[in-house]
Amino acid sequence: MQPVKLLVFLGFTVLLFLGSCQKEEFTDSMDADITFSTDTLRFDTVFTERATITRFFKIYNKNDKAVKIKDIHLEEANSFFRFNIDGFDQSEVDEVIVWANDSIYVFVEATIDPDLPVSSSPFIIEDKLVFNVNGNIGRVVIEAFGQNANYVPARDATGGIVLLSCGGGTVVWDDPKPYVIFGVLVIEDCTLIWPAGTSVHVHGGIAREEDQVYNDGLIYVGNNGQLRSEGVEDNPVIVQGDRLEPGFAESRGQWSGIRLASNSGPHHFQYTEIK
């Protein structure tokens, strides 16, 4: 290579090196925020054996400057979840950088033993990943299913209304596993029978008890629906919330109740405990 061309090449290489060594500018503005590829990360597997399941979402920085996430942590102290950003499973991490107009992955694991009692591993397990960027707090809800159960009407029905209809026929909940109602169940043009020993858990509750604003967890029987609960003295039907760990099992206001339309029925409740 000729001397002049060599000097030009070396000079260009030095400029590239110096440019790459320059620190990217960070923003400390409270208007600079991050976004997420989802607001709820749902583990939609019903666990039939001890399992570790991994799912992921992305964090986006759509700003023209880099942002530094001051800390990321799980909201629950003793969580069933762990997350991975820099190659290590953890429950908390500090000083995560997302470069300008870039994104990073967050991997989340759920380790659940479905054979544990519901006081140790509830039916529906929830947590939140909390992000602090320049004083702005962002959250991603994490949701998993920790016990073997019949999830009715669906495991992704939070806040949704789903119709149970059977053309004037009968549906019998006679599976020995508990039934967990996740969402709002409407019984219409159908008779639902709970045989002796049926265990029903309702996920949801009252958002504001003082003025009865409900968010989820409701059994509603329409005008053409019937509900028959056929417990016996030594094997009753039990209907209650889905949080059975100490401190919650006997707490009131966990779900929104059973409502019977005025023209529905006839209904039958025998040896039935409704909490």
PDB file of C-alpha atoms in Angstrom:
ATOM      1  CA  MET A   1       0.000   0.000   0.000  1.00  0.00           C
ATOM      2  CA  GLN A   2       1.337   3.445  -0.913  1.00  0.00           C
ATOM      3  CA  PRO A   3       2.293   5.784   1.990  1.00  0.00           C
ATOM      4  CA  VAL A   4      -0.473   8.344   1.291  1.00  0.00           C
ATOM      5  CA  LYS A   5      -3.183   5.696   1.076  1.00  0.00           C
ATOM      6  CA  LEU A   6      -1.831   4.038   4.228  1.00  0.00           C
ATOM      7  CA  LEU A   7      -2.039   7.314   6.138  1.00  0.00           C
ATOM      8  CA  VAL A   8      -5.606   7.919   4.941  1.00  0.00           C
ATOM      9  CA  PHE A   9      -6.601   4.392   5.940  1.00  0.00           C
ATOM     10  CA  LEU A  10      -5.007   4.706   9.383  1.00  0.00           C
ATOM     11  CA  GLY A  11      -6.610   8.107   9.928  1.00  0.00           C
ATOM     12  CA  PHE A  12     -10.065   6.762   9.032  1.00  0.00           C
ATOM     13  CA  THR A  13      -9.542   3.780  11.363  1.00  0.00           C
ATOM     14  CA  VAL A  14      -8.571   6.065  14.252  1.00  0.00           C
ATOM     15  CA  LEU A  15     -11.681   8.210  13.696  1.00  0.00           C
ATOM     16  CA  LEU A  16     -13.872   5.110  13.767  1.00  0.00           C
ATOM     17  CA  PHE A  17     -12.163   3.938  16.969  1.00  0.00           C
ATOM     18  CA  LEU A  18     -12.547   7.302  18.661  1.00  0.00           C
ATOM     19  CA  GLY A  19     -16.187   7.515  17.563  1.00  0.00           C
ATOM     20  CA  SER A  20     -16.914   4.087  18.974  1.00  0.00           C
ATOM     21  CA  CYS A  21     -15.345   5.082  22.313  1.00  0.00           C
ATOM     22  CA  GLN A  22     -17.636   8.057  22.763  1.00  0.00           C
ATOM     23  CA  LYS A  23     -20.225   7.503  25.467  1.00  0.00           C
ATOM     24  CA  GLU A  24     -23.838   7.574  24.347  1.00  0.00           C
ATOM     25  CA  GLU A  25     -25.794  10.374  25.937  1.00  0.00           C
ATOM     26  CA  PHE A  26     -28.414   9.409  28.544  1.00  0.00           C
ATOM     27  CA  THR A  27     -31.657  11.195  29.259  1.00  0.00           C
ATOM     28  CA  ASP A  28     -32.817  11.933  32.778  1.00  0.00           C
ATOM     29  CA  SER A  29     -36.098  13.506  31.682  1.00  0.00           C
ATOM     30  CA  MET A  30     -39.245  12.248  33.386  1.00  0.00           C
ATOM     31  CA  ASP A  31     -40.902  12.423  29.968  1.00  0.00           C
ATOM     32  CA  ALA A  32     -38.560   9.738  28.702  1.00  0.00           C
ATOM     33  CA  ASP A  33     -40.232   6.416  29.283  1.00  0.00           C
ATOM     34  CA  ILE A  34     -40.016   2.808  28.165  1.00  0.00           C
ATOM     35  CA  THR A  35     -42.741   0.643  26.652  1.00  0.00           C
ATOM     36  CA  PHE A  36     -43.345  -3.087  26.715  1.00  0.00           C
ATOM     37  CA  SER A  37     -44.389  -5.624  24.103  1.00  0.00           C
ATOM     38  CA  THR A  38     -47.188  -6.760  26.438  1.00  0.00           C
ATOM     39  CA  ASP A  39     -48.888  -5.537  29.598  1.00  0.00           C
ATOM     40  CA  THR A  40     -49.586  -9.091  30.846  1.00  0.00           C
ATOM     41  CA  LEU A  41     -47.235 -12.054  30.514  1.00  0.00           C
ATOM     42  CA  ARG A  42     -49.401 -15.141  30.874  1.00  0.00           C
ATOM     43  CA  PHE A  43     -48.158 -18.686  31.427  1.00  0.00           C
ATOM     44  CA  ASP A  44     -51.077 -20.504  29.818  1.00  0.00           C
ATOM     45  CA  THR A  45     -50.032 -24.041  30.730  1.00  0.00           C
ATOM     46  CA  VAL A  46     -51.983 -26.055  33.283  1.00  0.00           C
ATOM     47  CA  PHE A  47     -49.223 -27.729  35.217  1.00  0.00           C
ATOM     48  CA  THR A  48     -49.494 -31.527  35.453  1.00  0.00           C
ATOM     49  CA  GLU A  49     -46.070 -32.011  37.003  1.00  0.00           C
ATOM     50  CA  ARG A  50     -43.382 -29.896  38.594  1.00  0.00           C
ATOM     51  CA  ALA A  51     -42.299 -27.630  35.787  1.00  0.00           C
ATOM     52  CA  THR A  52     -40.191 -24.623  34.942  1.00  0.00           C
ATOM     53  CA  ILE A  53     -41.701 -22.674  32.061  1.00  0.00           C
ATOM     54  CA  THR A  54     -39.991 -19.728  30.356  1.00  0.00           C
ATOM     55  CA  ARG A  55     -41.655 -16.869  28.501  1.00  0.00           C
ATOM     56  CA  PHE A  56     -40.355 -13.469  27.416  1.00  0.00           C
ATOM     57  CA  PHE A  57     -41.300  -9.932  26.505  1.00  0.00           C
ATOM     58  CA  LYS A  58     -39.386  -6.924  25.169  1.00  0.00           C
ATOM     59  CA  ILE A  59     -38.602  -3.505  26.596  1.00  0.00           C
ATOM     60  CA  TYR A  60     -38.515  -0.704  24.010  1.00  0.00           C
ATOM     61  CA  ASN A  61     -36.696   2.607  24.294  1.00  0.00           C
ATOM     62  CA  LYS A  62     -38.193   4.838  21.604  1.00  0.00           C
ATOM     63  CA  ASN A  63     -36.272   7.898  22.776  1.00  0.00           C
ATOM     64  CA  ASP A  64     -33.378   9.463  20.875  1.00  0.00           C
ATOM     65  CA  LYS A  65     -31.155   9.047  23.942  1.00  0.00           C
ATOM     66  CA  ALA A  66     -30.268   6.031  26.035  1.00  0.00           C
ATOM     67  CA  VAL A  67     -32.254   5.387  29.198  1.00  0.00           C
ATOM     68  CA  LYS A  68     -31.074   3.789  32.401  1.00  0.00           C
ATOM     69  CA  ILE A  69     -33.595   1.677  34.281  1.00  0.00           C
ATOM     70  CA  LYS A  70     -32.708   2.380  37.891  1.00  0.00           C
ATOM     71  CA  ASP A  71     -34.073  -0.903  39.190  1.00  0.00           C
ATOM     72  CA  ILE A  72     -36.234  -3.839  38.137  1.00  0.00           C
ATOM     73  CA  HIS A  73     -37.828  -6.058  40.752  1.00  0.00           C
ATOM     74  CA  LEU A  74     -40.661  -8.472  41.396  1.00  0.00           C
ATOM     75  CA  GLU A  75     -43.390  -6.976  43.545  1.00  0.00           C
ATOM     76  CA  GLU A  76     -43.927 -10.087  45.698  1.00  0.00           C
ATOM     77  CA  ALA A  77     -41.216 -10.861  48.228  1.00  0.00           C
ATOM     78  CA  ASN A  78     -41.547 -14.659  47.924  1.00  0.00           C
ATOM     79  CA  SER A  79     -42.385 -15.046  44.265  1.00  0.00           C
ATOM     80  CA  PHE A  80     -42.892 -18.134  42.117  1.00  0.00           C
ATOM     81  CA  PHE A  81     -41.193 -16.206  39.305  1.00  0.00           C
ATOM     82  CA  ARG A  82     -37.655 -15.256  38.352  1.00  0.00           C
ATOM     83  CA  PHE A  83     -36.491 -13.057  35.520  1.00  0.00           C
ATOM     84  CA  ASN A  84     -33.365 -12.980  33.405  1.00  0.00           C
ATOM     85  CA  ILE A  85     -31.878  -9.923  31.727  1.00  0.00           C
ATOM     86  CA  ASP A  86     -28.113 -10.298  31.869  1.00  0.00           C
ATOM     87  CA  GLY A  87     -27.813 -14.073  31.952  1.00  0.00           C
ATOM     88  CA  PHE A  88     -28.607 -14.740  35.592  1.00  0.00           C
ATOM     89  CA  ASP A  89     -31.897 -15.700  37.206  1.00  0.00           C
ATOM     90  CA  GLN A  90     -32.809 -13.099  39.789  1.00  0.00           C
ATOM     91  CA  SER A  91     -35.592 -11.296  41.582  1.00  0.00           C
ATOM     92  CA  GLU A  92     -34.055  -7.818  41.412  1.00  0.00           C
ATOM     93  CA  VAL A  93     -31.498  -5.988  39.260  1.00  0.00           C
ATOM     94  CA  ASP A  94     -30.165  -2.424  39.141  1.00  0.00           C
ATOM     95  CA  GLU A  95     -28.883  -0.071  36.450  1.00  0.00           C
ATOM     96  CA  VAL A  96     -30.090  -1.681  33.219  1.00  0.00           C
ATOM     97  CA  ILE A  97     -29.312   0.329  30.082  1.00  0.00           C
ATOM     98  CA  VAL A  98     -31.496   0.403  26.980  1.00  0.00           C
ATOM     99  CA  TRP A  99     -29.792   2.263  24.152  1.00  0.00           C
ATOM    100  CA  ALA A 100     -31.567   4.881  22.054  1.00  0.00           C
ATOM    101  CA  ASN A 101     -34.201   3.445  19.686  1.00  0.00           C
ATOM    102  CA  ASP A 102     -33.294  -0.046  20.799  1.00  0.00           C
ATOM    103  CA  SER A 103     -34.869  -2.881  22.780  1.00  0.00           C
ATOM    104  CA  ILE A 104     -33.901  -5.688  25.153  1.00  0.00           C
ATOM    105  CA  TYR A 105     -35.454  -9.033  26.070  1.00  0.00           C
ATOM    106  CA  VAL A 106     -36.693 -10.002  29.522  1.00  0.00           C
ATOM    107  CA  PHE A 107     -37.055 -13.747  30.138  1.00  0.00           C
ATOM    108  CA  VAL A 108     -39.345 -14.862  32.967  1.00  0.00           C
ATOM    109  CA  GLU A 109     -39.504 -18.321  34.542  1.00  0.00           C
ATOM    110  CA  ALA A 110     -42.246 -19.854  36.668  1.00  0.00           C
ATOM    111  CA  THR A 111     -41.346 -22.807  38.877  1.00  0.00           C
ATOM    112  CA  ILE A 112     -44.487 -24.419  40.256  1.00  0.00           C
ATOM    113  CA  ASP A 113     -45.338 -27.709  41.921  1.00  0.00           C
ATOM    114  CA  PRO A 114     -49.039 -28.350  41.224  1.00  0.00           C
ATOM    115  CA  ASP A 115     -49.180 -31.022  43.921  1.00  0.00           C
ATOM    116  CA  LEU A 116     -48.496 -28.555  46.728  1.00  0.00           C
ATOM    117  CA  PRO A 117     -51.489 -27.500  48.837  1.00  0.00           C
ATOM    118  CA  VAL A 118     -53.249 -24.355  47.645  1.00  0.00           C
ATOM    119  CA  SER A 119     -51.965 -22.541  50.724  1.00  0.00           C
ATOM    120  CA  SER A 120     -48.457 -22.989  49.278  1.00  0.00           C
ATOM    121  CA  SER A 121     -49.208 -22.872  45.552  1.00  0.00           C
ATOM    122  CA  PRO A 122     -52.550 -21.166  44.794  1.00  0.00           C
ATOM    123  CA  PHE A 123     -54.678 -21.908  41.753  1.00  0.00           C
ATOM    124  CA  ILE A 124     -53.861 -18.606  40.090  1.00  0.00           C
ATOM    125  CA  ILE A 125     -50.471 -17.061  40.763  1.00  0.00           C
ATOM    126  CA  GLU A 126     -49.891 -13.393  40.057  1.00  0.00           C
ATOM    127  CA  ASP A 127     -46.999 -10.989  40.404  1.00  0.00           C
ATOM    128  CA  LYS A 128     -45.722  -7.830  38.752  1.00  0.00           C
ATOM    129  CA  LEU A 129     -42.347  -6.821  37.342  1.00  0.00           C
ATOM    130  CA  VAL A 130     -41.750  -3.203  38.370  1.00  0.00           C
ATOM    131  CA  PHE A 131     -39.492  -0.826  36.393  1.00  0.00           C
ATOM    132  CA  ASN A 132     -38.167   2.549  37.584  1.00  0.00           C
ATOM    133  CA  VAL A 133     -37.019   4.939  34.834  1.00  0.00           C
ATOM    134  CA  ASN A 134     -36.232   8.491  35.946  1.00  0.00           C
ATOM    135  CA  GLY A 135     -38.880   8.234  38.643  1.00  0.00           C
ATOM    136  CA  ASN A 136     -41.522   6.810  36.278  1.00  0.00           C
ATOM    137  CA  ILE A 137     -42.841   3.428  37.408  1.00  0.00           C
ATOM    138  CA  GLY A 138     -43.909   0.849  34.838  1.00  0.00           C
ATOM    139  CA  ARG A 139     -45.369  -2.596  35.516  1.00  0.00           C
ATOM    140  CA  VAL A 140     -45.887  -5.829  33.623  1.00  0.00           C
ATOM    141  CA  VAL A 141     -48.362  -8.285  35.157  1.00  0.00           C
ATOM    142  CA  ILE A 142     -47.214 -11.923  35.350  1.00  0.00           C
ATOM    143  CA  GLU A 143     -49.838 -14.630  35.622  1.00  0.00           C
ATOM    144  CA  ALA A 144     -49.607 -18.425  35.929  1.00  0.00           C
ATOM    145  CA  PHE A 145     -51.713 -21.365  37.012  1.00  0.00           C
ATOM    146  CA  GLY A 146     -50.293 -23.310  39.905  1.00  0.00           C
ATOM    147  CA  GLN A 147     -52.714 -26.140  40.585  1.00  0.00           C
ATOM    148  CA  ASN A 148     -54.342 -28.922  38.647  1.00  0.00           C
ATOM    149  CA  ALA A 149     -57.926 -27.768  38.238  1.00  0.00           C
ATOM    150  CA  ASN A 150     -60.714 -27.195  35.739  1.00  0.00           C
ATOM    151  CA  TYR A 151     -60.400 -23.556  34.695  1.00  0.00           C
ATOM    152  CA  VAL A 152     -63.789 -22.218  33.626  1.00  0.00           C
ATOM    153  CA  PRO A 153     -64.552 -20.770  31.180  1.00  0.00           C
ATOM    154  CA  ALA A 154     -60.954 -20.209  30.061  1.00  0.00           C
ATOM    155  CA  ARG A 155     -57.576 -19.404  31.554  1.00  0.00           C
ATOM    156  CA  ASP A 156     -57.358 -16.091  29.688  1.00  0.00           C
ATOM    157  CA  ALA A 157     -60.828 -14.827  30.567  1.00  0.00           C
ATOM    158  CA  THR A 158     -59.870 -12.177  33.113  1.00  0.00           C
ATOM    159  CA  GLY A 159     -62.499  -9.472  32.995  1.00  0.00           C
ATOM    160  CA  GLY A 160     -64.355 -11.286  30.217  1.00  0.00           C
ATOM    161  CA  ILE A 161     -67.935 -12.549  30.109  1.00  0.00           C
ATOM    162  CA  VAL A 162     -68.386 -16.090  28.820  1.00  0.00           C
ATOM    163  CA  LEU A 163     -71.691 -17.856  28.239  1.00  0.00           C
ATOM    164  CA  LEU A 164     -72.381 -21.397  29.442  1.00  0.00           C
ATOM    165  CA  SER A 165     -75.214 -22.617  27.213  1.00  0.00           C
ATOM    166  CA  CYS A 166     -76.276 -26.172  26.373  1.00  0.00           C
ATOM    167  CA  GLY A 167     -79.519 -25.791  24.441  1.00  0.00           C
ATOM    168  CA  GLY A 168     -81.773 -26.463  27.403  1.00  0.00           C
ATOM    169  CA  GLY A 169     -79.733 -29.461  28.527  1.00  0.00           C
ATOM    170  CA  THR A 170     -77.638 -30.198  31.608  1.00  0.00           C
ATOM    171  CA  VAL A 171     -73.958 -29.751  32.470  1.00  0.00           C
ATOM    172  CA  VAL A 172     -72.595 -31.658  35.492  1.00  0.00           C
ATOM    173  CA  TRP A 173     -69.387 -30.616  37.190  1.00  0.00           C
ATOM    174  CA  ASP A 174     -68.418 -34.053  38.488  1.00  0.00           C
ATOM    175  CA  ASP A 175     -64.661 -33.983  38.026  1.00  0.00           C
ATOM    176  CA  PRO A 176     -62.876 -34.587  41.367  1.00  0.00           C
ATOM    177  CA  LYS A 177     -60.498 -31.696  40.627  1.00  0.00           C
ATOM    178  CA  PRO A 178     -61.662 -28.238  41.752  1.00  0.00           C
ATOM    179  CA  TYR A 179     -63.378 -25.888  39.326  1.00  0.00           C
ATOM    180  CA  VAL A 180     -61.867 -22.407  39.130  1.00  0.00           C
ATOM    181  CA  ILE A 181     -64.016 -19.696  37.559  1.00  0.00           C
ATOM    182  CA  PHE A 182     -61.715 -17.160  35.951  1.00  0.00           C
ATOM    183  CA  GLY A 183     -63.759 -14.277  34.586  1.00  0.00           C
ATOM    184  CA  VAL A 184     -67.548 -13.856  34.598  1.00  0.00           C
ATOM    185  CA  LEU A 185     -69.626 -16.991  33.991  1.00  0.00           C
ATOM    186  CA  VAL A 186     -73.170 -16.536  32.631  1.00  0.00           C
ATOM    187  CA  ILE A 187     -75.441 -19.603  32.736  1.00  0.00           C
ATOM    188  CA  GLU A 188     -78.208 -19.308  30.148  1.00  0.00           C
ATOM    189  CA  ASP A 189     -80.454 -21.919  28.512  1.00  0.00           C
ATOM    190  CA  CYS A 190     -78.713 -24.555  30.610  1.00  0.00           C
ATOM    191  CA  THR A 191     -78.913 -26.321  33.990  1.00  0.00           C
ATOM    192  CA  LEU A 192     -75.597 -26.495  35.852  1.00  0.00           C
ATOM    193  CA  ILE A 193     -75.378 -29.222  38.501  1.00  0.00           C
ATOM    194  CA  TRP A 194     -72.818 -29.328  41.312  1.00  0.00           C
ATOM    195  CA  PRO A 195     -72.863 -32.867  42.782  1.00  0.00           C
ATOM    196  CA  ALA A 196     -71.920 -33.613  46.388  1.00  0.00           C
ATOM    197  CA  GLY A 197     -68.289 -32.736  47.084  1.00  0.00           C
ATOM    198  CA  THR A 198     -67.901 -30.264  44.235  1.00  0.00           C
ATOM    199  CA  SER A 199     -65.298 -27.606  45.023  1.00  0.00           C
ATOM    200  CA  VAL A 200     -65.768 -24.277  43.204  1.00  0.00           C
ATOM    201  CA  HIS A 201     -63.275 -21.406  43.473  1.00  0.00           C
ATOM    202  CA  VAL A 202     -63.919 -17.975  42.008  1.00  0.00           C
ATOM    203  CA  HIS A 203     -61.059 -15.688  40.997  1.00  0.00           C
ATOM    204  CA  GLY A 204     -61.793 -12.003  41.327  1.00  0.00           C
ATOM    205  CA  GLY A 205     -63.387  -9.680  43.819  1.00  0.00           C
ATOM    206  CA  ILE A 206     -64.655  -6.267  44.712  1.00  0.00           C
ATOM    207  CA  ALA A 207     -62.580  -3.365  43.485  1.00  0.00           C
ATOM    208  CA  ARG A 208     -64.232  -0.823  45.812  1.00  0.00           C
ATOM    209  CA  GLU A 209     -66.426  -2.297  48.496  1.00  0.00           C
ATOM    210  CA  GLU A 210     -67.967   0.962  49.675  1.00  0.00           C
ATOM    211  CA  ASP A 211     -69.908   1.494  46.438  1.00  0.00           C
ATOM    212  CA  GLN A 212     -69.883  -2.125  45.239  1.00  0.00           C
ATOM    213  CA  VAL A 213     -67.751  -1.775  42.112  1.00  0.00           C
ATOM    214  CA  TYR A 214     -66.898  -5.272  40.918  1.00  0.00           C
ATOM    215  CA  ASN A 215     -63.942  -6.207  38.771  1.00  0.00           C
ATOM    216  CA  ASP A 216     -64.194  -9.966  38.205  1.00  0.00           C
ATOM    217  CA  GLY A 217     -65.367 -13.227  39.698  1.00  0.00           C
ATOM    218  CA  LEU A 218     -69.104 -13.530  39.170  1.00  0.00           C
ATOM    219  CA  ILE A 219     -71.575 -16.381  38.581  1.00  0.00           C
ATOM    220  CA  TYR A 220     -74.730 -15.066  36.914  1.00  0.00           C
ATOM    221  CA  VAL A 221     -77.750 -17.263  36.116  1.00  0.00           C
ATOM    222  CA  GLY A 222     -79.894 -15.786  33.341  1.00  0.00           C
ATOM    223  CA  ASN A 223     -83.651 -16.061  32.871  1.00  0.00           C
ATOM    224  CA  ASN A 224     -83.417 -19.450  31.137  1.00  0.00           C
ATOM    225  CA  GLY A 225     -80.766 -20.896  33.432  1.00  0.00           C
ATOM    226  CA  GLN A 226     -80.856 -23.130  36.479  1.00  0.00           C
ATOM    227  CA  LEU A 227     -78.310 -23.886  39.176  1.00  0.00           C
ATOM    228  CA  ARG A 228     -78.563 -27.028  41.305  1.00  0.00           C
ATOM    229  CA  SER A 229     -76.117 -27.596  44.150  1.00  0.00           C
ATOM    230  CA  GLU A 230     -76.614 -31.101  45.533  1.00  0.00           C
ATOM    231  CA  GLY A 231     -74.328 -31.444  48.535  1.00  0.00           C
ATOM    232  CA  VAL A 232     -74.961 -33.909  51.342  1.00  0.00           C
ATOM    233  CA  GLU A 233     -74.358 -33.507  55.052  1.00  0.00           C
ATOM    234  CA  ASP A 234     -70.985 -35.276  55.137  1.00  0.00           C
ATOM    235  CA  ASN A 235     -69.879 -34.103  51.670  1.00  0.00           C
ATOM    236  CA  PRO A 236     -71.094 -30.537  51.034  1.00  0.00           C
ATOM    237  CA  VAL A 237     -70.569 -28.357  47.975  1.00  0.00           C
ATOM    238  CA  ILE A 238     -68.178 -25.492  48.783  1.00  0.00           C
ATOM    239  CA  VAL A 239     -68.033 -22.261  46.773  1.00  0.00           C
ATOM    240  CA  GLN A 240     -65.354 -19.737  47.735  1.00  0.00           C
ATOM    241  CA  GLY A 241     -62.555 -17.510  46.514  1.00  0.00           C
ATOM    242  CA  ASP A 242     -59.341 -18.900  45.087  1.00  0.00           C
ATOM    243  CA  ARG A 243     -56.938 -17.386  47.629  1.00  0.00           C
ATOM    244  CA  LEU A 244     -56.734 -19.901  50.439  1.00  0.00           C
ATOM    245  CA  GLU A 245     -53.380 -18.992  51.949  1.00  0.00           C
ATOM    246  CA  PRO A 246     -53.334 -17.787  55.569  1.00  0.00           C
ATOM    247  CA  GLY A 247     -54.618 -14.248  55.856  1.00  0.00           C
ATOM    248  CA  PHE A 248     -56.950 -14.575  52.872  1.00  0.00           C
ATOM    249  CA  ALA A 249     -58.909 -17.805  53.277  1.00  0.00           C
ATOM    250  CA  GLU A 250     -61.581 -16.235  55.481  1.00  0.00           C
ATOM    251  CA  SER A 251     -61.406 -12.656  54.204  1.00  0.00           C
ATOM    252  CA  ARG A 252     -64.647 -11.210  52.893  1.00  0.00           C
ATOM    253  CA  GLY A 253     -65.160  -9.529  49.533  1.00  0.00           C
ATOM    254  CA  GLN A 254     -62.856 -11.757  47.483  1.00  0.00           C
ATOM    255  CA  TRP A 255     -65.347 -12.354  44.688  1.00  0.00           C
ATOM    256  CA  SER A 256     -68.541 -10.855  43.360  1.00  0.00           C
ATOM    257  CA  GLY A 257     -71.083 -13.529  44.285  1.00  0.00           C
ATOM    258  CA  ILE A 258     -73.841 -15.612  42.688  1.00  0.00           C
ATOM    259  CA  ARG A 259     -76.669 -13.648  41.072  1.00  0.00           C
ATOM    260  CA  LEU A 260     -79.934 -15.257  40.030  1.00  0.00           C
ATOM    261  CA  ALA A 261     -82.124 -13.468  37.484  1.00  0.00           C
ATOM    262  CA  SER A 262     -85.680 -12.910  38.717  1.00  0.00           C
ATOM    263  CA  ASN A 263     -87.203 -15.219  36.094  1.00  0.00           C
ATOM    264  CA  SER A 264     -84.555 -17.952  36.353  1.00  0.00           C
ATOM    265  CA  GLY A 265     -84.791 -21.306  38.056  1.00  0.00           C
ATOM    266  CA  PRO A 266     -86.066 -23.224  39.815  1.00  0.00           C
ATOM    267  CA  HIS A 267     -82.790 -23.430  41.741  1.00  0.00           C
ATOM    268  CA  HIS A 268     -81.729 -25.878  44.416  1.00  0.00           C
ATOM    269  CA  PHE A 269     -79.073 -25.420  47.124  1.00  0.00           C
ATOM    270  CA  GLN A 270     -78.620 -28.307  49.546  1.00  0.00           C
ATOM    271  CA  TYR A 271     -75.758 -28.578  52.025  1.00  0.00           C
ATOM    272  CA  THR A 272     -73.882 -25.848  50.185  1.00  0.00           C
ATOM    273  CA  GLU A 273     -71.364 -23.533  51.825  1.00  0.00           C
ATOM    274  CA  ILE A 274     -70.906 -20.227  49.986  1.00  0.00           C
ATOM    275  CA  LYS A 275     -68.100 -18.053  51.355  1.00  0.00           C
TER     276      LYS A 275
END
